[in-house]
mmCIF file of C-alpha atoms and ligand atoms in Angstrom:
data_model
loop_
_atom_site.group_PDB
_atom_site.id
_atom_site.type_symbol
_atom_site.label_atom_id
_atom_site.label_comp_id
_atom_site.label_asym_id
_atom_site.label_seq_id
_atom_site.Cartn_x
_atom_site.Cartn_y
_atom_site.Cartn_z
ATOM 1 C CA MET A 279 107.213 68.518 2.756
ATOM 2 C CA SER A 280 106.778 70.136 6.372
ATOM 3 C CA LEU A 281 105.413 69.062 8.837
ATOM 4 C CA SER A 282 104.638 71.340 12.209
ATOM 5 C CA LEU A 283 102.558 70.943 15.440
ATOM 6 C CA LEU A 284 99.394 73.380 16.024
ATOM 7 C CA THR A 285 98.355 73.284 19.897
ATOM 8 C CA SER A 286 95.452 75.598 20.950
ATOM 9 C CA CYS A 287 93.268 75.433 24.439
ATOM 10 C CA LEU A 288 90.383 77.002 22.689
ATOM 11 C CA PRO A 289 87.751 74.445 21.392
ATOM 12 C CA THR A 290 88.259 75.240 17.308
ATOM 13 C CA LEU A 291 91.878 75.189 15.669
ATOM 14 C CA PRO A 292 92.980 77.457 12.690
ATOM 15 C CA VAL A 293 94.042 74.736 10.891
ATOM 16 C CA ASP A 294 93.192 73.273 7.145
ATOM 17 C CA ALA A 295 91.952 70.298 7.575
ATOM 18 C CA ALA A 296 92.720 68.891 4.415
ATOM 19 C CA ALA A 297 96.267 69.084 6.211
ATOM 20 C CA VAL A 298 96.286 67.693 9.417
ATOM 21 C CA LEU A 299 97.728 64.399 9.528
ATOM 22 C CA GLY A 300 96.321 63.434 13.342
ATOM 23 C CA GLY A 301 95.927 64.525 16.603
ATOM 24 C CA ALA A 302 94.613 64.491 20.455
ATOM 25 C CA ARG A 303 91.951 66.656 22.314
ATOM 26 C CA VAL A 304 92.335 66.254 26.151
ATOM 27 C CA GLY A 305 89.064 67.418 28.438
ATOM 28 C CA ALA A 306 86.486 66.103 30.426
ATOM 29 C CA ASP A 307 83.349 66.158 29.272
ATOM 30 C CA LEU A 308 84.010 67.041 25.622
ATOM 31 C CA PRO A 309 81.857 67.159 22.616
ATOM 32 C CA VAL A 310 81.673 65.157 20.190
ATOM 33 C CA ALA A 311 84.341 66.178 17.680
ATOM 34 C CA ARG A 312 83.310 66.292 14.311
ATOM 35 C CA VAL A 313 86.918 66.195 12.551
ATOM 36 C CA ALA A 314 87.765 64.443 9.438
ATOM 37 C CA TRP A 315 91.221 63.632 11.198
ATOM 38 C CA PRO A 316 92.592 60.771 13.096
ATOM 39 C CA LEU A 317 92.029 62.043 16.838
ATOM 40 C CA GLN A 318 92.711 60.946 20.414
ATOM 41 C CA CYS A 319 90.455 61.361 22.475
ATOM 42 C CA LEU A 320 90.819 61.553 25.798
ATOM 43 C CA GLN A 321 88.214 62.098 28.501
ATOM 44 C CA THR A 322 90.065 64.076 31.888
ATOM 45 C CA THR A 323 90.545 67.259 33.189
ATOM 46 C CA VAL A 324 93.144 69.657 31.580
ATOM 47 C CA LEU A 325 93.737 71.306 34.759
ATOM 48 C CA ALA A 326 95.658 74.439 32.790
ATOM 49 C CA PRO A 327 95.714 76.447 30.883
ATOM 50 C CA GLN A 328 91.761 75.744 30.788
ATOM 51 C CA PRO A 329 89.678 74.409 29.019
ATOM 52 C CA LEU A 330 90.890 72.234 26.651
ATOM 53 C CA SER A 331 93.951 70.741 25.368
ATOM 54 C CA GLN A 332 94.053 70.265 20.873
ATOM 55 C CA GLU A 333 96.596 69.695 19.095
ATOM 56 C CA CYS A 334 97.538 68.446 15.841
ATOM 57 C CA TRP A 335 100.050 67.578 13.594
ATOM 58 C CA VAL A 336 100.188 70.005 9.888
ATOM 59 C CA LEU A 337 102.108 69.121 6.912
ATOM 60 C CA GLN A 338 102.608 72.535 5.360
ATOM 61 C CA ASP A 339 102.844 72.066 2.027
ATOM 62 C CA GLY A 340 99.398 71.324 0.055
ATOM 63 C CA LEU A 341 100.070 67.405 0.009
ATOM 64 C CA PRO A 342 97.421 65.350 -0.683
ATOM 65 C CA LEU A 343 96.521 62.970 2.219
ATOM 66 C CA GLN A 344 95.083 59.455 2.097
ATOM 67 C CA SER A 345 92.864 58.887 4.683
ATOM 68 C CA GLY A 346 91.745 54.930 5.862
ATOM 69 C CA VAL A 347 90.131 52.696 8.760
ATOM 70 C CA SER A 348 92.025 49.675 8.695
ATOM 71 C CA GLU A 349 91.069 47.001 11.285
ATOM 72 C CA GLY A 350 89.506 49.889 13.408
ATOM 73 C CA ILE A 351 92.627 52.373 13.242
ATOM 74 C CA ALA A 352 91.415 55.655 11.725
ATOM 75 C CA TRP A 353 94.872 56.598 10.232
ATOM 76 C CA ARG A 354 96.136 59.674 7.635
ATOM 77 C CA ARG A 355 99.077 59.673 5.573
ATOM 78 C CA GLY A 356 101.237 62.388 4.188
ATOM 79 C CA GLY A 357 103.937 61.689 2.366
ATOM 80 C CA ASP A 358 105.908 58.930 4.095
ATOM 81 C CA LEU A 359 104.315 59.921 7.318
ATOM 82 C CA LEU A 360 101.548 57.958 9.508
ATOM 83 C CA PHE A 361 99.397 58.901 11.870
ATOM 84 C CA GLY A 362 96.641 56.348 13.264
ATOM 85 C CA VAL A 363 94.455 55.967 16.187
ATOM 86 C CA ILE A 364 92.843 53.312 17.906
ATOM 87 C CA GLU A 365 90.165 52.664 20.652
ATOM 88 C CA ILE A 366 89.733 48.795 21.811
ATOM 89 C CA ASP A 367 86.696 48.061 24.065
ATOM 90 C CA GLU A 368 87.869 45.544 26.470
ATOM 91 C CA ALA A 369 84.569 44.459 27.034
ATOM 92 C CA ALA A 370 84.213 43.408 23.434
ATOM 93 C CA VAL A 371 87.875 41.606 23.299
ATOM 94 C CA THR A 372 87.590 37.229 23.542
ATOM 95 C CA ALA A 373 90.485 36.874 25.396
ATOM 96 C CA GLN A 374 92.088 33.086 25.356
ATOM 97 C CA ALA A 375 92.801 31.845 28.935
ATOM 98 C CA PRO A 376 95.243 32.871 30.572
ATOM 99 C CA HIS A 377 95.176 36.117 28.695
ATOM 100 C CA THR A 378 93.145 38.881 29.984
ATOM 101 C CA PRO A 379 91.149 41.159 28.585
ATOM 102 C CA LEU A 380 92.982 44.090 28.864
ATOM 103 C CA GLN A 381 96.066 42.079 27.419
ATOM 104 C CA GLN A 382 94.567 40.493 24.528
ATOM 105 C CA ALA A 383 92.732 44.368 23.523
ATOM 106 C CA SER A 384 96.548 45.716 24.240
ATOM 107 C CA PHE A 385 98.101 42.745 22.049
ATOM 108 C CA ASP A 386 95.105 42.981 19.173
ATOM 109 C CA ALA A 387 95.743 47.325 19.099
ATOM 110 C CA TYR A 388 99.322 46.465 18.351
ATOM 111 C CA ALA A 389 98.950 43.597 15.939
ATOM 112 C CA ARG A 390 96.679 45.842 13.961
ATOM 113 C CA ILE A 391 98.902 49.094 14.210
ATOM 114 C CA PHE A 392 101.943 46.438 13.066
ATOM 115 C CA ARG A 393 100.003 44.930 10.238
ATOM 116 C CA LEU A 394 98.979 48.077 9.128
ATOM 117 C CA LEU A 395 102.481 50.045 8.999
ATOM 118 C CA ASP A 396 103.956 46.389 7.229
ATOM 119 C CA ALA A 397 100.938 46.931 4.732
ATOM 120 C CA GLN A 398 101.896 50.973 4.359
ATOM 121 C CA GLY A 399 105.481 50.293 3.731
ATOM 122 C CA LEU A 400 106.052 52.332 6.818
ATOM 123 C CA PRO A 401 107.572 49.669 9.163
ATOM 124 C CA HIS A 402 108.939 52.142 11.884
ATOM 125 C CA LEU A 403 107.034 53.382 15.089
ATOM 126 C CA TRP A 404 108.499 56.563 16.075
ATOM 127 C CA ARG A 405 105.999 57.607 19.364
ATOM 128 C CA LEU A 406 103.234 56.213 21.048
ATOM 129 C CA TRP A 407 100.205 57.598 23.418
ATOM 130 C CA ASN A 408 98.597 54.953 25.334
ATOM 131 C CA TYR A 409 95.773 55.469 27.655
ATOM 132 C CA MET A 410 93.344 53.190 29.719
ATOM 133 C CA ALA A 411 91.167 53.461 32.503
ATOM 134 C CA ASP A 412 91.641 52.217 35.439
ATOM 135 C CA ILE A 413 95.309 51.621 35.491
ATOM 136 C CA ASN A 414 96.707 50.919 38.478
ATOM 137 C CA GLY A 415 93.322 48.704 39.163
ATOM 138 C CA GLU A 416 93.796 44.956 39.874
ATOM 139 C CA SER A 417 92.311 41.991 38.173
ATOM 140 C CA HIS A 418 92.842 38.403 37.493
ATOM 141 C CA GLY A 419 96.354 38.894 39.999
ATOM 142 C CA LEU A 420 97.768 41.267 37.930
ATOM 143 C CA GLU A 421 97.924 45.098 37.895
ATOM 144 C CA ARG A 422 96.194 46.339 34.900
ATOM 145 C CA TYR A 423 99.418 48.320 33.776
ATOM 146 C CA ARG A 424 101.179 45.139 33.674
ATOM 147 C CA GLN A 425 98.539 43.645 31.337
ATOM 148 C CA PHE A 426 99.340 46.134 28.988
ATOM 149 C CA ASN A 427 102.811 45.712 29.268
ATOM 150 C CA MET A 428 102.257 41.609 28.624
ATOM 151 C CA GLY A 429 100.030 42.420 25.698
ATOM 152 C CA ARG A 430 102.681 45.517 24.205
ATOM 153 C CA GLY A 431 105.379 43.153 24.705
ATOM 154 C CA ASP A 432 103.851 40.067 22.588
ATOM 155 C CA ALA A 433 102.546 41.966 19.683
ATOM 156 C CA PHE A 434 106.334 43.382 19.632
ATOM 157 C CA GLU A 435 107.805 40.476 19.144
ATOM 158 C CA ALA A 436 104.501 38.813 17.313
ATOM 159 C CA GLY A 437 104.794 41.704 14.431
ATOM 160 C CA ALA A 438 108.977 40.951 14.162
ATOM 161 C CA ARG A 439 109.977 43.933 16.013
ATOM 162 C CA SER A 440 112.630 44.673 18.840
ATOM 163 C CA VAL A 441 111.383 44.938 22.343
ATOM 164 C CA VAL A 442 114.432 46.088 23.678
ATOM 165 C CA GLY A 443 117.441 48.976 22.305
ATOM 166 C CA ARG A 444 115.676 50.968 19.156
ATOM 167 C CA VAL A 445 111.559 51.205 20.688
ATOM 168 C CA PRO A 446 109.588 54.058 19.953
ATOM 169 C CA ALA A 447 109.225 56.484 22.609
ATOM 170 C CA ALA A 448 106.039 56.681 24.458
ATOM 171 C CA CYS A 449 103.697 57.589 27.400
ATOM 172 C CA ALA A 450 101.202 55.355 28.855
ATOM 173 C CA LEU A 451 98.532 56.609 31.455
ATOM 174 C CA GLY A 452 95.375 56.133 33.740
ATOM 175 C CA VAL A 453 91.841 57.888 32.975
ATOM 176 C CA ALA A 454 89.124 57.501 34.563
ATOM 177 C CA THR A 455 86.877 56.018 32.113
ATOM 178 C CA GLY A 456 86.739 54.859 27.602
ATOM 179 C CA PRO A 457 88.628 52.254 25.932
ATOM 180 C CA LEU A 458 92.227 51.901 25.877
ATOM 181 C CA THR A 459 92.704 54.401 23.075
ATOM 182 C CA ILE A 460 96.573 54.003 21.515
ATOM 183 C CA ALA A 461 98.094 56.856 18.962
ATOM 184 C CA PHE A 462 100.717 56.539 17.144
ATOM 185 C CA MET A 463 102.981 58.388 14.589
ATOM 186 C CA ALA A 464 105.059 55.947 12.421
ATOM 187 C CA GLY A 465 107.261 56.757 9.279
ATOM 188 C CA PRO A 466 109.733 55.142 6.716
ATOM 189 C CA THR A 467 112.898 55.594 8.608
ATOM 190 C CA PRO A 468 113.812 54.412 11.998
ATOM 191 C CA ILE A 469 114.155 56.360 15.375
ATOM 192 C CA VAL A 470 117.852 57.073 16.963
ATOM 193 C CA PRO A 471 116.650 55.640 20.222
ATOM 194 C CA VAL A 472 117.858 57.421 23.185
ATOM 195 C CA GLU A 473 118.214 56.983 26.832
ATOM 196 C CA ASN A 474 118.828 57.942 30.321
ATOM 197 C CA PRO A 475 122.281 57.121 32.375
ATOM 198 C CA ARG A 476 120.206 57.891 35.827
ATOM 199 C CA GLN A 477 117.893 55.296 35.046
ATOM 200 C CA VAL A 478 117.995 51.480 33.642
ATOM 201 C CA SER A 479 116.256 51.299 30.922
ATOM 202 C CA ALA A 480 112.368 50.597 30.595
ATOM 203 C CA PHE A 481 112.619 47.530 28.299
ATOM 204 C CA LEU A 482 115.258 46.068 31.020
ATOM 205 C CA TYR A 483 113.123 46.640 34.403
ATOM 206 C CA PRO A 484 113.589 43.331 36.512
ATOM 207 C CA ASP A 485 110.671 41.832 36.840
ATOM 208 C CA ARG A 486 109.411 42.395 40.147
ATOM 209 C CA TYR A 487 107.155 45.471 38.074
ATOM 210 C CA GLY A 488 105.504 42.693 36.253
ATOM 211 C CA PRO A 489 106.103 39.500 34.099
ATOM 212 C CA ARG A 490 107.185 41.387 30.732
ATOM 213 C CA SER A 491 108.874 45.268 31.014
ATOM 214 C CA PRO A 492 107.561 48.050 28.993
ATOM 215 C CA THR A 493 108.814 48.838 25.707
ATOM 216 C CA PHE A 494 109.292 52.146 24.971
ATOM 217 C CA SER A 495 112.648 54.442 25.007
ATOM 218 C CA ARG A 496 113.211 57.286 27.264
ATOM 219 C CA ALA A 497 113.010 59.313 24.097
ATOM 220 C CA ALA A 498 113.094 59.227 20.731
ATOM 221 C CA LEU A 499 114.813 61.484 17.536
ATOM 222 C CA ALA A 500 113.099 60.909 14.177
ATOM 223 C CA HIS A 501 113.549 62.500 11.243
ATOM 224 C CA PRO A 502 111.150 63.526 8.620
ATOM 225 C CA PRO A 503 112.276 64.703 5.323
ATOM 226 C CA GLY A 504 114.363 68.232 6.370
ATOM 227 C CA GLN A 505 113.225 68.077 10.092
ATOM 228 C CA GLU A 506 113.709 66.915 13.051
ATOM 229 C CA ILE A 507 111.621 65.704 16.193
ATOM 230 C CA LEU A 508 112.835 65.035 19.301
ATOM 231 C CA PHE A 509 109.881 63.138 21.147
ATOM 232 C CA VAL A 510 110.725 62.631 24.783
ATOM 233 C CA SER A 511 108.716 59.902 26.985
ATOM 234 C CA GLY A 512 106.768 60.116 29.774
ATOM 235 C CA THR A 513 109.394 60.878 32.457
ATOM 236 C CA ALA A 514 108.799 60.130 36.156
ATOM 237 C CA SER A 515 110.374 60.398 39.883
ATOM 238 C CA ILE A 516 112.644 56.921 38.494
ATOM 239 C CA VAL A 517 115.919 56.652 39.216
ATOM 240 C CA GLY A 518 117.403 53.180 38.837
ATOM 241 C CA HIS A 519 114.531 51.519 38.382
ATOM 242 C CA GLN A 520 112.974 52.392 41.452
ATOM 243 C CA THR A 521 110.199 55.145 42.706
ATOM 244 C CA VAL A 522 112.075 57.973 44.494
ATOM 245 C CA HIS A 523 110.439 61.041 47.130
ATOM 246 C CA ALA A 524 107.412 58.808 46.933
ATOM 247 C CA GLY A 525 104.615 60.451 48.703
ATOM 248 C CA ASP A 526 106.401 64.111 48.048
ATOM 249 C CA VAL A 527 105.216 65.445 44.626
ATOM 250 C CA ARG A 528 107.508 68.731 44.894
ATOM 251 C CA ALA A 529 110.493 66.192 45.015
ATOM 252 C CA GLN A 530 109.130 64.056 42.391
ATOM 253 C CA THR A 531 108.632 66.755 40.473
ATOM 254 C CA GLU A 532 112.252 68.089 40.904
ATOM 255 C CA GLU A 533 113.535 64.401 39.616
ATOM 256 C CA SER A 534 111.656 64.444 36.904
ATOM 257 C CA LEU A 535 112.971 67.394 35.524
ATOM 258 C CA GLU A 536 115.626 65.893 36.531
ATOM 259 C CA ASN A 537 115.473 62.834 34.335
ATOM 260 C CA ILE A 538 114.376 64.788 31.340
ATOM 261 C CA ALA A 539 117.543 67.677 31.771
ATOM 262 C CA ALA A 540 119.370 63.977 31.659
ATOM 263 C CA VAL A 541 117.726 62.819 28.898
ATOM 264 C CA LEU A 542 118.138 66.302 26.863
ATOM 265 C CA VAL A 543 122.091 66.032 27.310
ATOM 266 C CA GLU A 544 121.499 61.979 25.660
ATOM 267 C CA ALA A 545 119.559 63.506 22.507
ATOM 268 C CA SER A 546 121.794 66.184 22.124
ATOM 269 C CA ALA A 547 124.720 63.976 21.228
ATOM 270 C CA ASN A 548 122.841 62.201 18.721
ATOM 271 C CA SER A 549 120.646 65.615 17.144
ATOM 272 C CA ARG A 550 121.560 66.488 13.804
ATOM 273 C CA SER A 551 120.309 69.884 14.519
ATOM 274 C CA GLY A 552 122.244 71.186 17.278
ATOM 275 C CA SER A 553 121.851 70.604 21.265
ATOM 276 C CA TYR A 554 118.551 70.678 23.308
ATOM 277 C CA ALA A 555 118.048 73.038 26.764
ATOM 278 C CA LEU A 556 114.674 72.567 28.410
ATOM 279 C CA GLY A 557 113.418 75.273 27.340
ATOM 280 C CA ASP A 558 113.359 74.339 23.486
ATOM 281 C CA LEU A 559 110.034 72.024 23.812
ATOM 282 C CA GLY A 560 106.569 71.825 24.581
ATOM 283 C CA TYR A 561 105.365 69.876 27.734
ATOM 284 C CA ARG A 562 102.587 67.842 28.616
ATOM 285 C CA ALA A 563 102.625 67.320 32.544
ATOM 286 C CA TYR A 564 100.353 64.320 34.065
ATOM 287 C CA VAL A 565 98.921 64.908 37.649
ATOM 288 C CA ARG A 566 97.564 62.306 39.856
ATOM 289 C CA HIS A 567 95.600 64.381 42.374
ATOM 290 C CA ALA A 568 93.880 67.699 40.833
ATOM 291 C CA ALA A 569 95.174 69.101 44.317
ATOM 292 C CA ASP A 570 98.807 69.291 43.511
ATOM 293 C CA LEU A 571 98.629 70.882 40.656
ATOM 294 C CA ASP A 572 100.167 74.194 41.946
ATOM 295 C CA VAL A 573 103.070 72.782 43.733
ATOM 296 C CA VAL A 574 103.737 70.998 40.405
ATOM 297 C CA ARG A 575 103.270 74.069 38.525
ATOM 298 C CA SER A 576 105.499 76.025 40.922
ATOM 299 C CA VAL A 577 108.325 73.834 40.519
ATOM 300 C CA VAL A 578 107.865 73.182 36.743
ATOM 301 C CA GLU A 579 107.321 77.009 36.144
ATOM 302 C CA ARG A 580 111.285 77.562 38.002
ATOM 303 C CA ARG A 581 112.842 75.283 36.129
ATOM 304 C CA LEU A 582 111.335 75.166 32.449
ATOM 305 C CA GLY A 583 110.688 79.110 32.681
ATOM 306 C CA GLY A 584 108.239 80.071 29.880
ATOM 307 C CA ALA A 585 108.362 77.014 27.741
ATOM 308 C CA PRO A 586 104.447 75.997 27.030
ATOM 309 C CA VAL A 587 103.210 73.147 29.443
ATOM 310 C CA VAL A 588 99.725 71.599 29.548
ATOM 311 C CA TYR A 589 98.896 70.122 33.006
ATOM 312 C CA VAL A 590 96.326 67.061 33.134
ATOM 313 C CA GLN A 591 94.595 64.824 35.490
ATOM 314 C CA ALA A 592 96.040 61.449 34.998
ATOM 315 C CA ASP A 593 97.154 57.931 37.031
ATOM 316 C CA VAL A 594 100.627 57.613 36.318
ATOM 317 C CA CYS A 595 101.409 53.487 35.730
ATOM 318 C CA ARG A 596 103.193 52.838 39.012
ATOM 319 C CA SER A 597 100.716 53.769 42.071
ATOM 320 C CA ASP A 598 103.533 55.705 43.798
ATOM 321 C CA LEU A 599 104.270 58.066 41.038
ATOM 322 C CA LEU A 600 101.919 61.764 41.638
ATOM 323 C CA VAL A 601 103.277 63.422 38.387
ATOM 324 C CA GLU A 602 104.756 62.571 34.600
ATOM 325 C CA ILE A 603 106.048 65.014 32.131
ATOM 326 C CA GLU A 604 106.422 64.333 28.319
ATOM 327 C CA GLY A 605 107.603 66.736 26.250
ATOM 328 C CA GLN A 606 108.393 67.244 21.935
ATOM 329 C CA ALA A 607 110.248 69.895 19.995
ATOM 330 C CA LEU A 608 110.144 70.269 16.232
ATOM 331 C CA ARG A 609 113.500 71.835 14.166
ATOM 332 C CA GLU A 610 113.747 72.398 10.894
ATOM 333 C CA LEU A 611 117.413 70.554 9.864
ATOM 334 C CA PRO A 612 120.057 73.106 8.138
ATOM 335 C CA ALA A 613 119.935 72.805 3.943
HETATM 336 C C1 3EB B 914 108.595 54.596 34.146
HETATM 337 O O1 3EB B 914 109.440 55.701 33.326
HETATM 338 C C2 3EB B 914 107.500 55.421 33.692
HETATM 339 O O2 3EB B 914 104.828 51.868 29.505
HETATM 340 O O3 3EB B 914 104.748 52.970 27.527
HETATM 341 C C3 3EB B 914 107.010 56.345 31.034
HETATM 342 C C4 3EB B 914 106.738 56.478 29.213
HETATM 343 C C5 3EB B 914 106.255 55.327 31.837
HETATM 344 C C6 3EB B 914 106.111 55.423 29.262
HETATM 345 C C7 3EB B 914 104.708 53.298 29.034
HETATM 346 C C8 3EB B 914 105.316 54.056 31.036
HETATM 347 C C9 3EB B 914 105.340 54.119 29.326
HETATM 348 O O4 3EB B 914 108.341 53.733 33.487
HETATM 349 C C10 3EB B 914 106.144 54.966 33.459
#
């Protein structure tokens, strides 16, 4: 079995649809996508390279894929890898007080994901991509990102998953409109979690950031047969547990890259494939204000050189964060 990641800034991908596990498409005013695989669609502006961003995970070796829809999750499985996408419209959720609609939607989404993975015998989440509308908005007396964290954390516990330690890599961003959408990759083996010595683990954040801490690792090493994937979670200008350089997008970008560099040192120490340098990954940078693109880009290009970076407009999950950067690498393991 051999997995690869295909990316393009064009509307079409040169790919055999029968071999695609799943993927994502980002762009404002996206045309309706007619693809056979689970696809996470994000209606937000791709700032560079234009006009849109597409990525898909492809299984190379002609292995037949199974597809299904389970409790609203579109999924595909090839060998022992599973990719899925769920969208939940909060307005259609019946929340049991005191749960808020977004909290309930987040709980329901994760509960369904865990039921699917248990039924498939692939219990280990590797990477989650979480997006929701108005992430910094407040309702029911609580910021919406914090409501999401409550639903997610409760579902991890209800699904008999740990909320500390060996938890998946993730990102959580706000987009202008659309349902709560969660994409995920899962497999038969646990990830190797990676933390950042410069930062308090997110699952240990103090309660000033909300009643429930976020459930993610700073990075995860995952091992499909013969390969290693490094997923670096969304990384922002946080040192310890505090935002640093509020209001200064240039310094926030520098600090985010400093954090990624520190995560790569830890990932390298746990890697089966050799060490990871900043230039070895592909990245997505989330920029809160489109007008900040040039500043973010100049810092990123200086630090990352020619590494591929897609810049997307999105709201970061603390209102004082202006930028967040995530990355991934896929390598063959020595035989
Ligand atoms: C942070 O470090 C920034 O809630 O899944 C980054 C990656 C962030 C993932 C998540 C949140 C998440 O706290 C925010």
